[in-house]
Amino acid sequence: MSADPHHRSVAPAWLERPADANGLAPAVWPAAAARDADGVLELGGIPATALRERFGTPLYVVDEDEVRQAARRTLDAFRAAAALHGVQARVYYAGKAFLSTEVVRWVTEEGLAVDVCSGGELAVALAAGADPARLGFHGNNKSVAELERAVEVGIGSIVIDSLIEIERLAAIVERRGATQAVLLRVNSGVHAETHDFLATAHEDQKFGFTLTDAPAAVARIRELGGLEFVGLHCHIGSQIFGTAGFEESAARLVELHAELREGGELPVLNLGGGFGIAYTSVDDPTPIEQLALGIAESVARQCEVRGIPMPNLAFEPGRAIVGRAGVTLYEVGTTKPVALESGDTRLYVSVDGGMSDNARPALYGAQFSARIASRTSDVEPALARVVGKHCESGDIVVDAEYLPGDVSPGDLLAVPATGAYCFSLASNYNYVSRPPVVALRGGEARVIVRGETIDDLLARDAGLSTVRDGRELAGAPTEGRQRMPVLSERSESK
């Protein structure tokens, strides 16, 4: 299919027609991504076509070395920035971005602590062998059972999110005769330049305490035995590029920190995460080293103005650690040129996944990019929209991208920068099974999270006494999608 001269008029303003629709933008793809002599995309030295043949599609692919390198770089950046002011910095990996036992091992081996947000995430971190003392526990509605388990295992810190949680946790530690370090989550009132659903520090939302209400909450914590108040926490949002929001938030927190120090020392100031990455070639996130220097300098300056010592700092990056390391592979099923009322044409490219494996475009209007992975093409680029197989018009994988005009059924399509909040937000919508996650390192690929099968989906259906006919389709790859054992008897609630 040749390019339509009207394509440019329906493209978003930020999207430029590429000189080469086969090129790989370095900021978006893993460092080890390249094309081989035949034009096939290689990830970690392995042809994407070989990954499809072995594991099938859709397929989450994550470059282990990329994750490790990002973890080291981030830790080094914040430690160096803090050291300039004579304090220390701890970096927690935000597990909500993408969590598995393997990922926990990678980041902890590189020196990061881990932030968890549920009993399930806590269980994964513990199963991976993480030191409980180097775990932080978040969440606006932690259950009593989750808090009990956290205290039982000796979790390093719990971030308090409500007055009710203060009382719940105090009762638990009193009953156990324990002491628990806690921080208080505060909304700084800074409006981050991001999607409304990603902004988390404005006052009218579910997380944390306002600057006005925080002192009373801290006073209550200090009244109760067993809770050790160690500092404040703030998280202004996600996918933030500039430093201004972080610096303004730091200034407001230091003001509150100074006020609360009158009641006792506060050794920690946790400024959260939210550091953005590039999803498209026009995204220009601030380098992590520059962010670290700017935030640390802002805290130091505010502390100096108030005549108080600078606290140790803590940060919680997630996307910045795993986002760029991930690539999702899809197979094209159909293509459809759609004539619009304006006279323009848009090429719809349907793939074998969609919002069940990447909900971010539907949730946040997130932008991604894509490339044909199985070959290159000299055909003129066409403005395309990559869509999924689900029963929703909002089931969009890539809203706008220039792909070679001859993109066809059977082509392998790669979407980069899917390491964060894709696997984590995956669902079984339309009873589609979630894909496996394959890690790459040293030219080898291995499954770190197996894919689901129809057996898995049927096994939870209480109307079935056994799993019937859970066979894979003839000829389909099965590695990473192992068949579950057949149920032998009805599973009933007790």
Short mmCIF file of C-alpha atoms in Angstrom, two decimals:
data_model
loop_
_atom_site.label_atom_id
_atom_site.label_comp_id
_atom_site.label_asym_id
_atom_site.label_seq_id
_atom_site.Cartn_x
_atom_site.Cartn_y
_atom_site.Cartn_z
CA MET A 1 0.00 0.00 0.00
CA SER A 2 1.44 3.40 -0.92
CA ALA A 3 1.33 6.39 1.38
CA ASP A 4 -1.69 8.64 1.09
CA PRO A 5 -0.82 12.34 0.59
CA HIS A 6 -3.39 13.24 3.26
CA HIS A 7 -1.77 11.10 5.97
CA ARG A 8 0.12 14.02 7.48
CA SER A 9 -3.04 15.99 8.16
CA VAL A 10 -4.45 13.44 10.62
CA ALA A 11 -1.15 12.75 12.35
CA PRO A 12 -0.68 14.37 15.77
CA ALA A 13 1.42 17.52 15.71
CA TRP A 14 4.32 15.90 17.53
CA LEU A 15 4.67 12.96 15.13
CA GLU A 16 7.06 13.60 12.26
CA ARG A 17 7.14 11.47 9.13
CA PRO A 18 10.41 9.51 9.47
CA ALA A 19 13.04 9.41 6.79
CA ASP A 20 13.39 5.72 7.65
CA ALA A 21 10.42 3.81 9.10
CA ASN A 22 12.81 0.98 10.00
CA GLY A 23 15.03 3.03 12.32
CA LEU A 24 15.31 2.49 16.06
CA ALA A 25 15.31 5.64 18.21
CA PRO A 26 18.16 5.07 20.72
CA ALA A 27 16.37 6.72 23.65
CA VAL A 28 13.35 4.43 23.31
CA TRP A 29 14.85 1.00 22.65
CA PRO A 30 17.11 -1.12 24.87
CA ALA A 31 20.78 -0.37 24.26
CA ALA A 32 21.30 -3.86 22.82
CA ALA A 33 18.49 -3.55 20.25
CA ALA A 34 19.71 -3.58 16.63
CA ARG A 35 18.92 -4.92 13.18
CA ASP A 36 20.88 -7.86 11.79
CA ALA A 37 22.16 -8.15 8.23
CA ASP A 38 18.73 -9.34 7.07
CA GLY A 39 16.91 -6.46 8.72
CA VAL A 40 15.49 -8.56 11.54
CA LEU A 41 15.29 -6.86 14.93
CA GLU A 42 17.67 -8.36 17.48
CA LEU A 43 17.05 -8.02 21.20
CA GLY A 44 19.93 -8.96 23.47
CA GLY A 45 21.63 -10.56 20.49
CA ILE A 46 18.64 -12.80 19.70
CA PRO A 47 16.52 -12.34 16.56
CA ALA A 48 12.96 -11.36 17.42
CA THR A 49 11.77 -13.96 14.93
CA ALA A 50 13.54 -16.66 16.94
CA LEU A 51 11.80 -15.45 20.09
CA ARG A 52 8.44 -15.66 18.32
CA GLU A 53 9.16 -19.17 17.08
CA ARG A 54 10.18 -20.37 20.52
CA PHE A 55 7.74 -18.54 22.78
CA GLY A 56 4.89 -17.33 20.58
CA THR A 57 3.19 -13.96 20.68
CA PRO A 58 2.20 -11.73 22.34
CA LEU A 59 5.45 -11.84 24.29
CA TYR A 60 6.93 -9.59 26.95
CA VAL A 61 10.70 -9.39 26.51
CA VAL A 62 12.94 -7.77 29.13
CA ASP A 63 16.69 -7.13 28.89
CA GLU A 64 18.22 -8.07 32.24
CA ASP A 65 21.42 -6.12 31.64
CA GLU A 66 19.40 -3.00 30.83
CA VAL A 67 17.54 -3.30 34.14
CA ARG A 68 20.73 -3.83 36.10
CA GLN A 69 22.49 -0.94 34.40
CA ALA A 70 19.57 1.41 35.06
CA ALA A 71 19.48 0.32 38.71
CA ARG A 72 23.21 1.00 39.14
CA ARG A 73 23.04 4.33 37.32
CA THR A 74 20.09 5.53 39.38
CA LEU A 75 21.61 4.46 42.68
CA ASP A 76 24.95 6.05 41.83
CA ALA A 77 23.24 9.29 40.78
CA PHE A 78 21.28 9.76 43.99
CA ARG A 79 24.09 8.64 46.26
CA ALA A 80 26.50 11.06 44.60
CA ALA A 81 24.01 13.94 44.76
CA ALA A 82 23.30 13.31 48.45
CA ALA A 83 27.00 12.93 49.29
CA LEU A 84 27.66 16.46 48.01
CA HIS A 85 25.62 17.65 50.99
CA GLY A 86 27.00 15.18 53.53
CA VAL A 87 23.97 12.89 53.70
CA GLN A 88 23.02 9.46 52.42
CA ALA A 89 20.43 8.34 49.88
CA ARG A 90 18.49 5.10 49.68
CA VAL A 91 16.82 4.07 46.44
CA TYR A 92 13.77 1.80 46.57
CA TYR A 93 12.70 0.05 43.38
CA ALA A 94 8.95 0.70 42.99
CA GLY A 95 7.74 -2.86 42.53
CA LYS A 96 4.39 -1.79 41.14
CA ALA A 97 6.11 -0.98 37.83
CA PHE A 98 6.97 -4.64 37.21
CA LEU A 99 7.48 -7.27 39.85
CA SER A 100 8.66 -10.86 39.72
CA THR A 101 11.08 -12.80 41.87
CA GLU A 102 13.76 -12.46 39.19
CA VAL A 103 13.39 -8.70 38.94
CA VAL A 104 13.59 -8.40 42.73
CA ARG A 105 16.85 -10.35 42.66
CA TRP A 106 18.29 -8.17 39.91
CA VAL A 107 17.61 -4.87 41.63
CA THR A 108 18.58 -6.00 45.11
CA GLU A 109 21.84 -7.44 43.81
CA GLU A 110 22.53 -3.99 42.36
CA GLY A 111 22.00 -2.37 45.76
CA LEU A 112 18.39 -1.19 45.64
CA ALA A 113 15.79 -1.63 48.35
CA VAL A 114 12.23 -2.51 47.24
CA ASP A 115 8.91 -0.72 47.67
CA VAL A 116 5.79 -2.93 47.76
CA CYS A 117 2.12 -1.91 47.72
CA SER A 118 0.17 -5.04 48.64
CA GLY A 119 0.39 -8.34 50.45
CA GLY A 120 0.95 -10.01 47.08
CA GLU A 121 3.90 -7.78 46.19
CA LEU A 122 5.31 -8.35 49.67
CA ALA A 123 5.05 -12.11 49.13
CA VAL A 124 6.91 -11.88 45.82
CA ALA A 125 9.72 -9.84 47.36
CA LEU A 126 10.08 -12.25 50.27
CA ALA A 127 9.99 -15.27 47.96
CA ALA A 128 12.87 -13.70 46.04
CA GLY A 129 14.93 -13.57 49.21
CA ALA A 130 14.76 -9.81 49.74
CA ASP A 131 15.79 -8.58 53.19
CA PRO A 132 12.55 -7.47 54.92
CA ALA A 133 14.47 -4.66 56.59
CA ARG A 134 15.10 -3.19 53.12
CA LEU A 135 11.45 -3.20 52.10
CA GLY A 136 9.01 -0.31 52.29
CA PHE A 137 5.24 -0.82 52.33
CA HIS A 138 2.87 1.62 50.59
CA GLY A 139 -0.86 1.68 49.95
CA ASN A 140 -3.87 3.81 50.83
CA ASN A 141 -5.94 0.89 52.14
CA LYS A 142 -3.67 -1.77 53.58
CA SER A 143 -5.72 -4.52 55.18
CA VAL A 144 -5.23 -5.67 58.74
CA ALA A 145 -3.89 -8.96 57.39
CA GLU A 146 -1.37 -7.15 55.20
CA LEU A 147 -0.18 -4.98 58.08
CA GLU A 148 0.02 -8.03 60.35
CA ARG A 149 2.22 -9.82 57.83
CA ALA A 150 4.44 -6.81 57.29
CA VAL A 151 5.08 -6.41 61.01
CA GLU A 152 5.53 -10.17 61.42
CA VAL A 153 8.35 -10.36 58.87
CA GLY A 154 10.08 -7.24 60.19
CA ILE A 155 9.49 -4.88 57.28
CA GLY A 156 11.78 -1.88 57.24
CA SER A 157 9.17 0.85 57.02
CA ILE A 158 5.46 1.40 56.48
CA VAL A 159 4.15 4.56 54.84
CA ILE A 160 1.06 5.73 56.72
CA ASP A 161 -1.78 6.99 54.53
CA SER A 162 -4.72 7.67 56.88
CA LEU A 163 -5.70 8.24 60.50
CA ILE A 164 -7.47 4.89 60.52
CA GLU A 165 -4.27 3.16 59.47
CA ILE A 166 -2.40 4.76 62.36
CA GLU A 167 -4.79 3.15 64.83
CA ARG A 168 -4.77 -0.21 63.03
CA LEU A 169 -1.01 -0.41 62.93
CA ALA A 170 -0.58 0.78 66.50
CA ALA A 171 -2.91 -1.98 67.71
CA ILE A 172 -0.96 -4.60 65.77
CA VAL A 173 2.47 -3.59 67.06
CA GLU A 174 1.15 -3.31 70.63
CA ARG A 175 -0.30 -6.80 70.44
CA ARG A 176 2.98 -8.14 69.10
CA GLY A 177 5.17 -6.13 71.44
CA ALA A 178 6.98 -4.76 68.41
CA THR A 179 8.27 -1.41 67.20
CA GLN A 180 7.60 -0.30 63.64
CA ALA A 181 9.28 2.51 61.71
CA VAL A 182 6.73 4.61 59.81
CA LEU A 183 6.66 7.55 57.44
CA LEU A 184 3.70 9.81 56.73
CA ARG A 185 2.60 10.33 53.15
CA VAL A 186 1.94 14.00 52.46
CA ASN A 187 0.37 15.70 49.46
CA SER A 188 2.61 18.64 48.69
CA GLY A 189 -0.05 20.38 46.59
CA VAL A 190 2.27 20.45 43.59
CA HIS A 191 0.41 19.88 40.31
CA ALA A 192 2.72 17.72 38.21
CA GLU A 193 2.71 18.16 34.45
CA THR A 194 1.34 14.72 33.63
CA HIS A 195 -1.97 12.93 33.02
CA ASP A 196 -4.56 13.56 35.76
CA PHE A 197 -4.58 9.87 36.71
CA LEU A 198 -0.78 9.96 37.12
CA ALA A 199 -0.69 13.08 39.29
CA THR A 200 -0.72 12.09 42.96
CA ALA A 201 0.21 15.16 45.02
CA HIS A 202 -2.75 17.49 44.47
CA GLU A 203 -5.08 17.73 47.44
CA ASP A 204 -8.29 16.33 45.93
CA GLN A 205 -7.28 12.68 45.60
CA LYS A 206 -7.06 9.50 47.62
CA PHE A 207 -3.42 9.39 48.71
CA GLY A 208 -1.89 10.81 51.87
CA PHE A 209 -2.45 13.85 54.07
CA THR A 210 -2.64 17.50 53.14
CA LEU A 211 0.07 19.81 54.46
CA THR A 212 -2.56 21.22 56.83
CA ASP A 213 -3.65 17.85 58.25
CA ALA A 214 -0.23 16.22 58.48
CA PRO A 215 0.90 17.74 61.83
CA ALA A 216 -2.10 16.31 63.69
CA ALA A 217 -1.47 12.88 62.18
CA VAL A 218 2.18 13.01 63.24
CA ALA A 219 1.15 14.06 66.74
CA ARG A 220 -1.11 11.01 66.97
CA ILE A 221 1.67 8.70 65.80
CA ARG A 222 3.97 10.10 68.47
CA GLU A 223 1.33 9.61 71.16
CA LEU A 224 1.10 5.90 70.46
CA GLY A 225 3.63 3.39 71.64
CA GLY A 226 5.35 1.14 69.16
CA LEU A 227 5.32 3.49 66.16
CA GLU A 228 8.63 5.17 65.39
CA PHE A 229 8.05 8.21 63.19
CA VAL A 230 11.13 8.56 60.98
CA GLY A 231 10.07 11.05 58.33
CA LEU A 232 7.83 12.34 55.58
CA HIS A 233 7.01 10.87 52.20
CA CYS A 234 5.70 12.50 49.04
CA HIS A 235 5.09 11.30 45.49
CA ILE A 236 3.98 13.97 43.03
CA GLY A 237 3.11 11.68 40.12
CA SER A 238 4.50 9.57 37.30
CA GLN A 239 6.12 10.06 33.91
CA ILE A 240 7.40 13.54 34.82
CA PHE A 241 10.18 15.01 32.68
CA GLY A 242 11.26 18.27 34.31
CA THR A 243 12.82 19.08 37.68
CA ALA A 244 10.59 22.01 38.69
CA GLY A 245 7.81 19.92 40.24
CA PHE A 246 10.22 17.81 42.27
CA GLU A 247 12.08 20.88 43.50
CA GLU A 248 8.89 22.70 44.50
CA SER A 249 7.61 19.60 46.29
CA ALA A 250 10.92 19.27 48.13
CA ALA A 251 10.69 22.88 49.27
CA ARG A 252 7.19 22.40 50.71
CA LEU A 253 8.13 19.16 52.44
CA VAL A 254 11.23 20.69 54.02
CA GLU A 255 9.06 23.44 55.49
CA LEU A 256 6.83 20.82 57.13
CA HIS A 257 9.87 18.74 58.06
CA ALA A 258 11.33 21.72 59.92
CA GLU A 259 8.10 22.23 61.84
CA LEU A 260 7.86 18.57 62.84
CA ARG A 261 11.51 18.37 63.96
CA GLU A 262 10.53 20.32 67.05
CA GLY A 263 8.90 17.15 68.32
CA GLY A 264 11.86 14.87 67.59
CA GLU A 265 14.50 14.05 65.02
CA LEU A 266 13.37 13.04 61.53
CA PRO A 267 16.20 11.17 59.82
CA VAL A 268 14.51 10.56 56.44
CA LEU A 269 12.85 12.58 53.70
CA ASN A 270 11.38 10.33 51.00
CA LEU A 271 10.59 12.19 47.78
CA GLY A 272 9.13 9.23 45.90
CA GLY A 273 9.66 8.61 42.20
CA GLY A 274 7.87 9.38 38.97
CA PHE A 275 10.92 10.05 36.82
CA GLY A 276 9.90 9.91 33.17
CA ILE A 277 11.32 7.91 30.28
CA ALA A 278 11.11 8.24 26.50
CA TYR A 279 8.22 6.38 24.87
CA THR A 280 8.53 8.12 21.51
CA SER A 281 11.38 9.76 19.64
CA VAL A 282 10.20 13.25 20.66
CA ASP A 283 10.13 12.55 24.41
CA ASP A 284 12.98 14.29 26.22
CA PRO A 285 13.21 13.21 29.86
CA THR A 286 15.71 14.84 32.17
CA PRO A 287 18.78 12.62 32.77
CA ILE A 288 18.63 10.95 36.16
CA GLU A 289 21.93 12.53 37.22
CA GLN A 290 20.53 16.01 36.59
CA LEU A 291 17.32 15.17 38.46
CA ALA A 292 19.26 13.85 41.43
CA LEU A 293 21.49 16.92 41.63
CA GLY A 294 18.54 19.31 41.32
CA ILE A 295 16.42 17.62 43.96
CA ALA A 296 19.27 17.24 46.47
CA GLU A 297 20.32 20.86 45.95
CA SER A 298 16.75 22.03 46.50
CA VAL A 299 16.47 20.13 49.79
CA ALA A 300 19.87 21.37 50.95
CA ARG A 301 19.01 24.99 50.11
CA GLN A 302 15.68 24.84 51.94
CA CYS A 303 17.28 23.26 55.00
CA GLU A 304 19.98 25.92 55.05
CA VAL A 305 17.40 28.71 54.91
CA ARG A 306 15.65 27.21 57.94
CA GLY A 307 18.84 26.48 59.83
CA ILE A 308 18.23 22.75 60.16
CA PRO A 309 20.42 19.78 59.24
CA MET A 310 19.62 18.07 55.96
CA PRO A 311 17.99 14.64 56.41
CA ASN A 312 18.97 11.52 54.56
CA LEU A 313 17.05 11.15 51.31
CA ALA A 314 15.06 8.30 49.82
CA PHE A 315 13.63 7.83 46.33
CA GLU A 316 11.33 5.29 44.64
CA PRO A 317 11.93 4.96 40.88
CA GLY A 318 10.16 2.17 39.02
CA ARG A 319 9.57 3.11 35.39
CA ALA A 320 13.06 4.63 35.21
CA ILE A 321 14.54 1.23 36.13
CA VAL A 322 12.55 -1.18 33.96
CA GLY A 323 10.66 0.84 31.35
CA ARG A 324 13.24 1.00 28.58
CA ALA A 325 14.32 -2.60 29.19
CA GLY A 326 11.00 -4.02 27.98
CA VAL A 327 9.78 -4.73 24.45
CA THR A 328 6.50 -6.43 23.57
CA LEU A 329 6.29 -8.57 20.44
CA TYR A 330 3.03 -9.01 18.54
CA GLU A 331 2.01 -10.68 15.30
CA VAL A 332 -0.02 -8.69 12.80
CA GLY A 333 -3.36 -10.35 12.05
CA THR A 334 -5.12 -7.91 9.73
CA THR A 335 -4.59 -4.49 8.18
CA LYS A 336 -7.38 -2.16 7.14
CA PRO A 337 -7.13 1.24 5.45
CA VAL A 338 -9.98 3.38 6.75
CA ALA A 339 -11.18 6.39 4.77
CA LEU A 340 -12.15 9.24 7.08
CA GLU A 341 -14.85 11.85 6.52
CA SER A 342 -12.12 14.45 6.08
CA GLY A 343 -10.86 12.58 3.05
CA ASP A 344 -7.84 11.34 4.96
CA THR A 345 -6.87 7.70 5.38
CA ARG A 346 -5.67 5.85 8.45
CA LEU A 347 -4.20 2.35 8.29
CA TYR A 348 -5.45 0.15 11.13
CA VAL A 349 -3.02 -2.62 12.04
CA SER A 350 -4.55 -5.29 14.28
CA VAL A 351 -2.28 -7.43 16.43
CA ASP A 352 -2.80 -10.52 18.57
CA GLY A 353 -2.67 -8.67 21.90
CA GLY A 354 -3.98 -5.33 23.04
CA MET A 355 -5.33 -3.68 26.15
CA SER A 356 -5.12 -6.96 28.07
CA ASP A 357 -1.31 -6.80 27.92
CA ASN A 358 -0.91 -3.00 27.69
CA ALA A 359 -3.69 -1.02 29.32
CA ARG A 360 -1.78 2.27 29.43
CA PRO A 361 -3.11 3.80 26.19
CA ALA A 362 -6.70 3.07 27.28
CA LEU A 363 -6.13 4.29 30.85
CA TYR A 364 -3.96 7.34 30.30
CA GLY A 365 -3.87 8.00 26.58
CA ALA A 366 -0.24 6.88 26.73
CA GLN A 367 1.77 7.11 23.53
CA PHE A 368 4.01 4.32 22.26
CA SER A 369 5.98 3.66 19.11
CA ALA A 370 6.35 0.53 16.98
CA ARG A 371 8.51 -1.06 14.31
CA ILE A 372 8.21 -4.10 12.08
CA ALA A 373 10.60 -6.56 13.70
CA SER A 374 10.72 -9.39 11.17
CA ARG A 375 12.06 -7.37 8.24
CA THR A 376 12.76 -3.92 6.86
CA SER A 377 10.91 -2.25 4.01
CA ASP A 378 11.58 0.50 1.48
CA VAL A 379 7.87 1.18 0.93
CA GLU A 380 6.69 4.70 1.78
CA PRO A 381 5.58 5.05 5.40
CA ALA A 382 1.85 5.12 6.09
CA LEU A 383 0.23 6.69 9.12
CA ALA A 384 -0.97 3.72 11.15
CA ARG A 385 -2.83 2.98 14.35
CA VAL A 386 -1.89 -0.31 16.01
CA VAL A 387 -4.92 -1.83 17.71
CA GLY A 388 -5.66 -4.94 19.72
CA LYS A 389 -8.10 -7.81 19.38
CA HIS A 390 -10.47 -6.82 22.20
CA CYS A 391 -14.09 -5.69 22.07
CA GLU A 392 -13.37 -2.03 22.79
CA SER A 393 -12.86 0.83 20.37
CA GLY A 394 -10.33 2.19 22.86
CA ASP A 395 -8.25 -0.99 22.54
CA ILE A 396 -5.27 0.87 21.12
CA VAL A 397 -1.64 -0.24 21.43
CA VAL A 398 -0.01 2.58 19.45
CA ASP A 399 -2.26 5.53 18.66
CA ALA A 400 -0.17 7.02 15.86
CA GLU A 401 2.94 5.72 14.13
CA TYR A 402 4.45 5.69 10.67
CA LEU A 403 4.93 2.10 9.53
CA PRO A 404 5.98 0.85 6.10
CA GLY A 405 2.90 0.94 3.89
CA ASP A 406 3.28 -2.76 3.08
CA VAL A 407 2.86 -3.93 6.69
CA SER A 408 1.00 -7.23 6.33
CA PRO A 409 -0.55 -10.16 8.19
CA GLY A 410 2.18 -12.34 9.66
CA ASP A 411 4.61 -9.47 10.20
CA LEU A 412 6.17 -9.38 13.64
CA LEU A 413 5.65 -6.02 15.32
CA ALA A 414 7.74 -4.74 18.23
CA VAL A 415 6.60 -2.06 20.68
CA PRO A 416 9.45 -0.68 22.83
CA ALA A 417 9.48 0.82 26.33
CA THR A 418 6.91 -1.62 27.71
CA GLY A 419 8.89 -2.74 30.75
CA ALA A 420 6.80 -0.71 33.20
CA TYR A 421 3.05 -0.92 33.93
CA CYS A 422 2.24 -3.32 31.10
CA PHE A 423 2.75 -6.73 32.73
CA SER A 424 1.64 -5.14 36.03
CA LEU A 425 -1.68 -3.94 34.60
CA ALA A 426 -2.36 -6.99 32.44
CA SER A 427 -5.82 -8.56 32.57
CA ASN A 428 -7.86 -11.45 31.20
CA TYR A 429 -10.37 -9.26 29.39
CA ASN A 430 -12.27 -11.31 26.78
CA TYR A 431 -10.77 -14.36 28.50
CA VAL A 432 -7.42 -13.75 26.85
CA SER A 433 -4.51 -15.36 28.68
CA ARG A 434 -1.65 -13.15 29.83
CA PRO A 435 1.64 -13.59 27.93
CA PRO A 436 4.85 -14.99 29.33
CA VAL A 437 7.77 -12.77 30.31
CA VAL A 438 11.12 -13.74 28.82
CA ALA A 439 14.40 -12.34 30.13
CA LEU A 440 17.44 -11.93 27.91
CA ARG A 441 21.06 -12.00 29.00
CA GLY A 442 24.29 -13.10 27.37
CA GLY A 443 22.55 -14.19 24.19
CA GLU A 444 20.23 -16.51 26.12
CA ALA A 445 16.48 -16.27 26.68
CA ARG A 446 14.61 -17.75 29.62
CA VAL A 447 11.06 -17.58 30.94
CA ILE A 448 10.81 -15.67 34.22
CA VAL A 449 7.00 -15.55 34.36
CA ARG A 450 5.15 -18.29 32.52
CA GLY A 451 2.28 -17.41 30.25
CA GLU A 452 -1.25 -18.45 31.05
CA THR A 453 -3.19 -21.11 29.20
CA ILE A 454 -6.89 -21.76 28.78
CA ASP A 455 -6.43 -24.32 31.56
CA ASP A 456 -5.46 -21.51 33.93
CA LEU A 457 -8.56 -19.52 33.06
CA LEU A 458 -10.92 -22.49 33.38
CA ALA A 459 -9.30 -23.72 36.60
CA ARG A 460 -10.85 -20.82 38.53
CA ASP A 461 -14.36 -21.47 37.23
CA ALA A 462 -16.30 -23.09 40.07
CA GLY A 463 -18.79 -24.54 37.59
CA LEU A 464 -16.21 -26.98 36.25
CA SER A 465 -15.26 -30.13 38.10
CA THR A 466 -12.28 -30.70 35.83
CA VAL A 467 -10.46 -28.76 33.17
CA ARG A 468 -11.66 -30.10 29.84
CA ASP A 469 -9.89 -29.83 26.52
CA GLY A 470 -7.18 -27.44 27.65
CA ARG A 471 -4.91 -28.43 24.79
CA GLU A 472 -2.82 -25.85 22.96
CA LEU A 473 -3.61 -25.22 19.32
CA ALA A 474 -1.72 -27.56 17.02
CA GLY A 475 1.69 -26.19 16.11
CA ALA A 476 1.59 -23.29 18.57
CA PRO A 477 4.73 -22.64 20.62
CA THR A 478 4.34 -23.92 24.16
CA GLU A 479 7.55 -22.91 25.91
CA GLY A 480 6.67 -20.39 28.59
CA ARG A 481 3.02 -21.43 28.31
CA GLN A 482 3.12 -24.75 30.12
CA ARG A 483 -0.16 -26.57 30.54
CA MET A 484 -1.55 -26.64 34.05
CA PRO A 485 -2.30 -30.00 35.69
CA VAL A 486 -5.88 -31.17 35.14
CA LEU A 487 -8.04 -30.70 38.21
CA SER A 488 -9.10 -33.98 39.75
CA GLU A 489 -11.90 -32.74 41.97
CA ARG A 490 -14.11 -29.74 42.53
CA SER A 491 -12.51 -26.80 44.32
CA GLU A 492 -14.88 -25.45 46.96
CA SER A 493 -14.72 -22.55 49.36
CA LYS A 494 -14.50 -23.48 53.01
#
